[in-house]
Tab-separated table of N, CA and C in Angstrom:
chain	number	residue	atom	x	y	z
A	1	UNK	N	170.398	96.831	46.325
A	1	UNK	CA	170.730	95.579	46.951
A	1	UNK	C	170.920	94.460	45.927
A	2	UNK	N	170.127	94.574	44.776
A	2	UNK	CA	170.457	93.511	43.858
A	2	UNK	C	171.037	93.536	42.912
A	3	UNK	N	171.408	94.939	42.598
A	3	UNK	CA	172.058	95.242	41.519
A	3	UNK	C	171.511	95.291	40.445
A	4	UNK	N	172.000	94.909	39.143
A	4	UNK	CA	171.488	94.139	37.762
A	4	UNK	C	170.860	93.216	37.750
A	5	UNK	N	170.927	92.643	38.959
A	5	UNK	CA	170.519	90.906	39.009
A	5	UNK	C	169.066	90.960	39.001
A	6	UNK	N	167.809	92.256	38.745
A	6	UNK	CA	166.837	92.299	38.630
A	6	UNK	C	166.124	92.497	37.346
A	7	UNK	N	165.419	90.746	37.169
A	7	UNK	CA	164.571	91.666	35.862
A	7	UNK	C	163.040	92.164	35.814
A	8	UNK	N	163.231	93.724	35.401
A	8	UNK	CA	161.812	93.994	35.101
A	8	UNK	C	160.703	93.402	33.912
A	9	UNK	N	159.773	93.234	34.475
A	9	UNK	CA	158.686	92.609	32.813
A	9	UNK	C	157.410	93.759	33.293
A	10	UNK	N	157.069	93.994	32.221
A	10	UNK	CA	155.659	94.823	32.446
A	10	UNK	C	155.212	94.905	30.858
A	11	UNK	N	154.272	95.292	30.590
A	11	UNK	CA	153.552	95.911	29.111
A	11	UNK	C	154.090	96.544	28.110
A	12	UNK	N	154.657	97.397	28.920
A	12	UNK	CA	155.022	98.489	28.011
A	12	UNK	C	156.896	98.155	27.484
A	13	UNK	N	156.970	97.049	27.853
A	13	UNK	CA	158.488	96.582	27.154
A	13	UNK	C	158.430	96.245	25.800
A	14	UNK	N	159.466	96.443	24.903
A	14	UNK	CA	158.790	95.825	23.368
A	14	UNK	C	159.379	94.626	23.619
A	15	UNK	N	159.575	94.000	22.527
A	15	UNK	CA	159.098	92.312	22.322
A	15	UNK	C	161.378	92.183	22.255
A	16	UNK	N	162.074	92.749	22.180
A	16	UNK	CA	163.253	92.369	22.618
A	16	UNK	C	163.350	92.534	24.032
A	17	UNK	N	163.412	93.863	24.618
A	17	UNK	CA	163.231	93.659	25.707
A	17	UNK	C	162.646	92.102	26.800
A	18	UNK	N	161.691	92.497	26.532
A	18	UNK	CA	160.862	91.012	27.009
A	18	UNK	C	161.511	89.747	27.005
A	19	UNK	N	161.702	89.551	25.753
A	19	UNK	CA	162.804	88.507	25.455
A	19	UNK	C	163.756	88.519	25.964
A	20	UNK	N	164.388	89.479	26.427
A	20	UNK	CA	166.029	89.938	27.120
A	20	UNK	C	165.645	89.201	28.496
A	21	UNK	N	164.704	89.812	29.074
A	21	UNK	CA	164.134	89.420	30.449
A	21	UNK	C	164.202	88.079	30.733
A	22	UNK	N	163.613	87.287	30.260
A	22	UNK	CA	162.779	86.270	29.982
A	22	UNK	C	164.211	84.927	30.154
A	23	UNK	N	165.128	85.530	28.220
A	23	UNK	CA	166.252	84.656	28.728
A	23	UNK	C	167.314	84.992	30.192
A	24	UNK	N	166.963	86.058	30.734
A	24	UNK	CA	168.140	85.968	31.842
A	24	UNK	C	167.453	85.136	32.984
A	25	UNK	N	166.287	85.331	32.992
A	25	UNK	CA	165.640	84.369	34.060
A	25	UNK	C	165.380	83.504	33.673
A	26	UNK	N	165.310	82.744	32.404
A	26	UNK	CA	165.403	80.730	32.691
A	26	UNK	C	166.735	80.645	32.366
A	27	UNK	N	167.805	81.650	31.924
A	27	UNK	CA	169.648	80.946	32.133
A	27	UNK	C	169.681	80.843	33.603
A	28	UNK	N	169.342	81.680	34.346
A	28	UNK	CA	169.461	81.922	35.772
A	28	UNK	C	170.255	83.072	36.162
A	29	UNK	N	170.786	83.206	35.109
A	29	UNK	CA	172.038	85.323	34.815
A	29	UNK	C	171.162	86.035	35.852
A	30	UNK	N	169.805	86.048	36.333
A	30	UNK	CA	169.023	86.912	36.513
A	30	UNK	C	167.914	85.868	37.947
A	31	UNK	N	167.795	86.206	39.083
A	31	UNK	CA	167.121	85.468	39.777
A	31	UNK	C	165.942	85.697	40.613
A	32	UNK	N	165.476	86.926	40.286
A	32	UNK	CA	164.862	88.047	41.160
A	32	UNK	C	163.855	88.686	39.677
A	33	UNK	N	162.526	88.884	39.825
A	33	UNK	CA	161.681	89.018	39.202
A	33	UNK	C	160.672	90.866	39.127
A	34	UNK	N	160.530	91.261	38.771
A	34	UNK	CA	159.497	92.730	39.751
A	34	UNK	C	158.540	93.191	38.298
A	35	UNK	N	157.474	93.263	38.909
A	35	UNK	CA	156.651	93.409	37.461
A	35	UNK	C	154.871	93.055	37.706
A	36	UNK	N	154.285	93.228	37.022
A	36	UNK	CA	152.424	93.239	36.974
A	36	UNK	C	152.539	91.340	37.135
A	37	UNK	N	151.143	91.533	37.544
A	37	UNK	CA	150.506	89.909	37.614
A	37	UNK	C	150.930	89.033	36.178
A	38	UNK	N	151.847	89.511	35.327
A	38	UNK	CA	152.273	89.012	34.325
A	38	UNK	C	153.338	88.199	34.740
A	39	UNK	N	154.007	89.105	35.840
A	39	UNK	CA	155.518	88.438	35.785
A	39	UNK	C	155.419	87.192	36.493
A	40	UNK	N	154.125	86.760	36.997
A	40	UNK	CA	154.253	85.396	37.816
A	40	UNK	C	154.552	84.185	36.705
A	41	UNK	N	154.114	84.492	35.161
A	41	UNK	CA	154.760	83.680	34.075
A	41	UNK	C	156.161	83.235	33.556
A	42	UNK	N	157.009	83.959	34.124
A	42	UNK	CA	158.652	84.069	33.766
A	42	UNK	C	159.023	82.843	34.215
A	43	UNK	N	159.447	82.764	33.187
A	43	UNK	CA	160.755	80.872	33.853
A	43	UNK	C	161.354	81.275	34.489
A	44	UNK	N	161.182	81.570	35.880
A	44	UNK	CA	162.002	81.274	37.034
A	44	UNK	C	162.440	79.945	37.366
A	45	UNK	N	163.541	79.310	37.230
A	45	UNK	CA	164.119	77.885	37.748
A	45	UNK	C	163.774	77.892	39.539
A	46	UNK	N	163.320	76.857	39.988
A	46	UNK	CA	163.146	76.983	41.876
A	46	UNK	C	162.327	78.299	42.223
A	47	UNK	N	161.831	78.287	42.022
A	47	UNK	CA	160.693	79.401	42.187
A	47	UNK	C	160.566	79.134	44.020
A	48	UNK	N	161.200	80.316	44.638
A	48	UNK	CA	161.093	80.335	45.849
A	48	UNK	C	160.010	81.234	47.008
A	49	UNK	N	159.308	82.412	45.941
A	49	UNK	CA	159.166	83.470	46.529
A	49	UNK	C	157.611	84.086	45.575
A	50	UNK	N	156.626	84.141	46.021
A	50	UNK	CA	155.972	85.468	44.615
A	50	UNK	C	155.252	86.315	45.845
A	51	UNK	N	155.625	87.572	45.609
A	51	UNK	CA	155.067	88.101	46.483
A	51	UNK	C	153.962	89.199	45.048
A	52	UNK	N	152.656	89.260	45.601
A	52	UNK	CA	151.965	90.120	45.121
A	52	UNK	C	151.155	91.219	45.620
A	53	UNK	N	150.921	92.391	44.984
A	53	UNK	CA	150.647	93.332	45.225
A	53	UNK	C	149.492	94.444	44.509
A	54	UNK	N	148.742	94.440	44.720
A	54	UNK	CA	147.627	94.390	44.213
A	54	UNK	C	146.964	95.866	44.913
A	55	UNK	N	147.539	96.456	45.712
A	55	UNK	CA	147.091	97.437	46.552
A	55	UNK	C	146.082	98.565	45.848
A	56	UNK	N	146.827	98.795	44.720
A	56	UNK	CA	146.104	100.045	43.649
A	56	UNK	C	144.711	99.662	43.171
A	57	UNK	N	144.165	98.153	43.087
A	57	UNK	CA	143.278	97.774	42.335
A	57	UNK	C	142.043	98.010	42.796
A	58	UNK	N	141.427	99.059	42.386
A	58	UNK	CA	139.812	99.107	42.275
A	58	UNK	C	139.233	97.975	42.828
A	59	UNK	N	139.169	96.933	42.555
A	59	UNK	CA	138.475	95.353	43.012
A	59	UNK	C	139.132	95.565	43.922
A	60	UNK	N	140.379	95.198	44.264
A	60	UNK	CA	141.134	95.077	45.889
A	60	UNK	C	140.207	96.187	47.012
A	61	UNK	N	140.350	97.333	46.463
A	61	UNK	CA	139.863	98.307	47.392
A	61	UNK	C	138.253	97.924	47.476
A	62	UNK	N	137.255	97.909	47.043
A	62	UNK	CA	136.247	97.435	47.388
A	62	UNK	C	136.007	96.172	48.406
A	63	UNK	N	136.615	95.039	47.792
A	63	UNK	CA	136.453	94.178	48.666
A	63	UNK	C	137.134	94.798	49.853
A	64	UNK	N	137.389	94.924	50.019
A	64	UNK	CA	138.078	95.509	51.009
A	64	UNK	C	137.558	95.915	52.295
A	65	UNK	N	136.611	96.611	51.668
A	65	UNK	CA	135.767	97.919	52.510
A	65	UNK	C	134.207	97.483	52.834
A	66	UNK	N	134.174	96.076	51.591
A	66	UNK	CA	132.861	95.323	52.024
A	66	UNK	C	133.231	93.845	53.621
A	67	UNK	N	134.317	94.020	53.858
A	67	UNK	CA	134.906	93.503	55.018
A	67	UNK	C	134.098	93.910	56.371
């Protein structure tokens, strides 16, 4: 659905990569974000949206279950 127009960020990118990312989302080339609790850092211009997801996390699942 989005095509190219998605950039990934996570850990395991090296340091061009990252950088690649990074400038397509504050030119705006790039408007759509997907990635670890890191990617809530990306210069996104109008930041409309963060959806997070946390489902896998050890802490998440506990609290959870202490509900």
């Amino acid at each position: 659905r989005f095509g190219d127009a998605v950039a990934v960020i996570h850990s395991a990118l090296d340091p061009a990569s990252r950088h690649a990312m990074w400038t397509s989302l504050h030119t705006g080339d790039v408007r759509v974000a997907i990635g670890a609790r890191s990617a809530l850092f990306a210069p996104v211009p109008n930041l409309g949206l963060v959806v997070v997801d946390e489902e896998h996390s050890a802490l998440l699942e506990y609290s959870l279950q202490s509900v």
